PDB file of C-alpha atoms in Angstrom:
ATOM      1  CA  MET A 137     -34.985  46.614 -20.192  1.00  0.00           C
ATOM      2  CA  ALA A 138     -38.117  44.535 -19.866  1.00  0.00           C
ATOM      3  CA  THR A 139     -40.960  45.284 -17.447  1.00  0.00           C
ATOM      4  CA  SER A 140     -42.608  42.502 -15.422  1.00  0.00           C
ATOM      5  CA  LYS A 141     -46.484  42.557 -14.676  1.00  0.00           C
ATOM      6  CA  ALA A 142     -46.292  44.517 -11.763  1.00  0.00           C
ATOM      7  CA  GLY A 143     -44.623  47.435 -13.872  1.00  0.00           C
ATOM      8  CA  THR A 144     -41.100  47.294 -12.281  1.00  0.00           C
ATOM      9  CA  LYS A 145     -38.454  47.044 -14.711  1.00  0.00           C
ATOM     10  CA  LYS A 146     -35.888  44.098 -14.502  1.00  0.00           C
ATOM     11  CA  PRO A 147     -32.577  44.181 -16.167  1.00  0.00           C
ATOM     12  CA  ILE A 148     -32.027  41.333 -18.717  1.00  0.00           C
ATOM     13  CA  THR A 149     -29.114  39.326 -17.537  1.00  0.00           C
ATOM     14  CA  LYS A 150     -26.286  38.462 -20.186  1.00  0.00           C
ATOM     15  CA  ALA A 151     -27.142  34.759 -19.822  1.00  0.00           C
ATOM     16  CA  ALA A 152     -30.526  35.208 -20.699  1.00  0.00           C
ATOM     17  CA  SER A 153     -29.775  37.354 -23.667  1.00  0.00           C
ATOM     18  CA  LYS A 154     -27.290  34.654 -25.079  1.00  0.00           C
ATOM     19  CA  ALA A 155     -29.989  32.062 -24.750  1.00  0.00           C
ATOM     20  CA  VAL A 156     -32.210  34.224 -26.955  1.00  0.00           C
ATOM     21  CA  GLU A 157     -29.425  34.763 -29.431  1.00  0.00           C
ATOM     22  CA  THR A 158     -28.490  31.023 -29.672  1.00  0.00           C
ATOM     23  CA  ALA A 159     -31.930  29.639 -29.721  1.00  0.00           C
ATOM     24  CA  PRO A 160     -32.872  30.635 -33.575  1.00  0.00           C
ATOM     25  CA  ALA A 161     -29.390  29.233 -34.741  1.00  0.00           C
ATOM     26  CA  ALA A 162     -30.005  25.854 -33.056  1.00  0.00           C
ATOM     27  CA  ALA A 163     -33.668  25.732 -34.732  1.00  0.00           C
ATOM     28  CA  SER A 164     -32.387  26.827 -38.084  1.00  0.00           C
ATOM     29  CA  VAL A 165     -29.476  24.069 -37.943  1.00  0.00           C
ATOM     30  CA  THR A 166     -32.212  21.349 -37.160  1.00  0.00           C
ATOM     31  CA  ALA A 167     -34.155  22.539 -39.956  1.00  0.00           C
ATOM     32  CA  GLU A 168     -31.418  22.250 -42.457  1.00  0.00           C
ATOM     33  CA  ALA A 169     -30.142  18.709 -41.348  1.00  0.00           C
ATOM     34  CA  ALA A 170     -33.370  17.130 -42.036  1.00  0.00           C
ATOM     35  CA  PRO A 171     -33.640  17.689 -45.637  1.00  0.00           C
ATOM     36  CA  LYS A 172     -30.167  16.170 -46.329  1.00  0.00           C
ATOM     37  CA  LYS A 173     -31.093  12.919 -44.606  1.00  0.00           C
ATOM     38  CA  THR A 174     -33.819  12.263 -47.291  1.00  0.00           C
ATOM     39  CA  VAL A 175     -31.697  13.402 -50.117  1.00  0.00           C
ATOM     40  CA  ALA A 176     -28.930  10.708 -48.939  1.00  0.00           C
ATOM     41  CA  LYS A 177     -31.655   8.102 -48.911  1.00  0.00           C
ATOM     42  CA  LYS A 178     -32.647   8.844 -52.344  1.00  0.00           C
ATOM     43  CA  ALA A 179     -29.092   8.832 -53.711  1.00  0.00           C
ATOM     44  CA  ALA A 180     -28.483   5.482 -52.198  1.00  0.00           C
ATOM     45  CA  ALA A 181     -31.751   4.131 -53.619  1.00  0.00           C
ATOM     46  CA  LYS A 182     -30.619   5.119 -57.128  1.00  0.00           C
ATOM     47  CA  LYS A 183     -26.962   3.728 -56.654  1.00  0.00           C
ATOM     48  CA  GLU A 184     -28.615   0.398 -55.774  1.00  0.00           C
ATOM     49  CA  THR A 185     -30.678   0.411 -58.811  1.00  0.00           C
ATOM     50  CA  THR A 186     -27.831   1.366 -61.251  1.00  0.00           C
ATOM     51  CA  GLU A 187     -25.496  -1.397 -60.118  1.00  0.00           C
ATOM     52  CA  ALA A 188     -28.215  -4.240 -60.518  1.00  0.00           C
ATOM     53  CA  VAL A 189     -28.770  -3.063 -64.222  1.00  0.00           C
ATOM     54  CA  ILE A 190     -25.342  -3.820 -65.495  1.00  0.00           C
ATOM     55  CA  PRO A 191     -25.273  -7.163 -67.419  1.00  0.00           C
ATOM     56  CA  ALA A 192     -22.320  -9.768 -67.328  1.00  0.00           C
ATOM     57  CA  ALA A 193     -20.433  -9.427 -70.682  1.00  0.00           C
ATOM     58  CA  THR A 194     -17.861 -11.809 -72.430  1.00  0.00           C
ATOM     59  CA  VAL A 195     -15.397 -10.498 -74.703  1.00  0.00           C
ATOM     60  CA  VAL A 196     -14.401 -13.215 -77.523  1.00  0.00           C
ATOM     61  CA  PHE A 197     -11.904 -12.562 -80.270  1.00  0.00           C
ATOM     62  CA  GLU A 198     -12.353 -14.232 -83.676  1.00  0.00           C
ATOM     63  CA  TYR A 199      -9.844 -14.246 -86.226  1.00  0.00           C
ATOM     64  CA  ALA A 200      -8.264 -16.990 -88.576  1.00  0.00           C
ATOM     65  CA  ASP A 201     -10.917 -19.703 -87.636  1.00  0.00           C
ATOM     66  CA  LYS A 202      -9.548 -19.376 -83.809  1.00  0.00           C
ATOM     67  CA  LYS A 203     -11.621 -17.814 -80.841  1.00  0.00           C
ATOM     68  CA  VAL A 204     -10.068 -16.282 -77.879  1.00  0.00           C
ATOM     69  CA  ALA A 205     -11.996 -15.412 -74.809  1.00  0.00           C
ATOM     70  CA  ALA A 206     -10.624 -12.247 -73.421  1.00  0.00           C
ATOM     71  CA  ASN A 207     -11.106 -13.680 -69.594  1.00  0.00           C
ATOM     72  CA  ASP A 208      -9.029 -16.752 -70.544  1.00  0.00           C
ATOM     73  CA  LEU A 209      -6.309 -14.446 -72.214  1.00  0.00           C
ATOM     74  CA  ALA A 210      -6.017 -12.306 -69.102  1.00  0.00           C
ATOM     75  CA  ALA A 211      -5.667 -15.315 -66.833  1.00  0.00           C
ATOM     76  CA  LYS A 212      -2.916 -16.971 -68.890  1.00  0.00           C
ATOM     77  CA  ALA A 213      -1.011 -13.506 -69.278  1.00  0.00           C
ATOM     78  CA  LEU A 214      -1.294 -13.237 -65.332  1.00  0.00           C
ATOM     79  CA  GLU A 215      -0.103 -16.656 -64.927  1.00  0.00           C
ATOM     80  CA  THR A 216       2.803 -16.449 -67.283  1.00  0.00           C
ATOM     81  CA  PHE A 217       4.015 -12.934 -65.820  1.00  0.00           C
ATOM     82  CA  GLN A 218       3.965 -14.268 -62.404  1.00  0.00           C
ATOM     83  CA  ALA A 219       5.784 -17.384 -63.189  1.00  0.00           C
ATOM     84  CA  ASN A 220       8.567 -15.371 -64.940  1.00  0.00           C
ATOM     85  CA  HIS A 221       8.794 -12.555 -62.664  1.00  0.00           C
ATOM     86  CA  THR A 222       8.171 -13.646 -58.893  1.00  0.00           C
ATOM     87  CA  ASP A 223       9.978 -10.577 -57.678  1.00  0.00           C
ATOM     88  CA  ILE A 224       7.681  -7.740 -59.290  1.00  0.00           C
ATOM     89  CA  GLN A 225       4.130  -6.700 -57.870  1.00  0.00           C
ATOM     90  CA  ILE A 226       1.617  -6.216 -60.474  1.00  0.00           C
ATOM     91  CA  GLN A 227      -0.295  -2.919 -59.978  1.00  0.00           C
ATOM     92  CA  ASP A 228      -1.480  -2.455 -63.637  1.00  0.00           C
ATOM     93  CA  MET A 229      -1.420  -4.809 -66.474  1.00  0.00           C
ATOM     94  CA  GLN A 230      -2.409  -4.243 -70.263  1.00  0.00           C
ATOM     95  CA  ILE A 231      -2.774  -7.096 -72.787  1.00  0.00           C
ATOM     96  CA  TYR A 232      -1.988  -6.144 -76.378  1.00  0.00           C
ATOM     97  CA  VAL A 233      -3.408  -8.610 -79.091  1.00  0.00           C
ATOM     98  CA  LYS A 234      -1.683  -8.790 -82.275  1.00  0.00           C
ATOM     99  CA  ALA A 235      -3.571 -11.016 -84.337  1.00  0.00           C
ATOM    100  CA  ASP A 236      -0.834 -10.445 -87.459  1.00  0.00           C
ATOM    101  CA  ASP A 237       1.712 -12.230 -85.292  1.00  0.00           C
ATOM    102  CA  ASN A 238      -0.618 -14.682 -83.577  1.00  0.00           C
ATOM    103  CA  CYS A 239       0.145 -13.629 -80.037  1.00  0.00           C
ATOM    104  CA  ALA A 240      -0.415 -11.058 -77.128  1.00  0.00           C
ATOM    105  CA  TYR A 241       2.056  -9.035 -75.446  1.00  0.00           C
ATOM    106  CA  ILE A 242       1.988  -7.857 -71.774  1.00  0.00           C
ATOM    107  CA  VAL A 243       2.726  -4.681 -70.368  1.00  0.00           C
ATOM    108  CA  VAL A 244       2.861  -4.631 -66.405  1.00  0.00           C
ATOM    109  CA  ASN A 245       3.419  -1.383 -64.493  1.00  0.00           C
ATOM    110  CA  GLY A 246       4.121   0.602 -67.776  1.00  0.00           C
ATOM    111  CA  THR A 247       6.935  -1.573 -68.890  1.00  0.00           C
ATOM    112  CA  GLU A 248       6.716  -3.820 -71.831  1.00  0.00           C
ATOM    113  CA  TYR A 249       7.759  -7.355 -71.465  1.00  0.00           C
ATOM    114  CA  PRO A 250       8.099  -8.846 -75.155  1.00  0.00           C
ATOM    115  CA  ASP A 251       9.491 -12.015 -73.910  1.00  0.00           C
ATOM    116  CA  ASP A 252       6.498 -12.886 -72.263  1.00  0.00           C
ATOM    117  CA  LYS A 253       4.260 -12.789 -75.154  1.00  0.00           C
ATOM    118  CA  ILE A 254       1.377 -15.255 -75.222  1.00  0.00           C
ATOM    119  CA  LEU A 255       0.636 -17.308 -78.242  1.00  0.00           C
ATOM    120  CA  LEU A 256      -2.951 -17.549 -79.354  1.00  0.00           C
TER     121      LEU A 256
END
């Protein structure tokens, strides 16, 4: 029990004890939240820097006095496949270049399509 200035004892109410118990918890939550905000800002700044550093690249295949750009080959493969298979939605496409056969083979959604080969 708490005593007042006059020396009489006053009982502490339940509401007052709850306020005392919750006050330190609220202060600790506020103290923990502040550092997290600064960490998030630092991480965002690092991410922006990383994205700006990546240079543009062009891949070119050279063989038998021929040059084939990877971007052109990918565009031609996509165009060829879509023209021949209008009912199939492309989720994943791989292109296999076989210089010995002078062509590239298309695999779409894990299925090979040898009839849709692209002559290099």
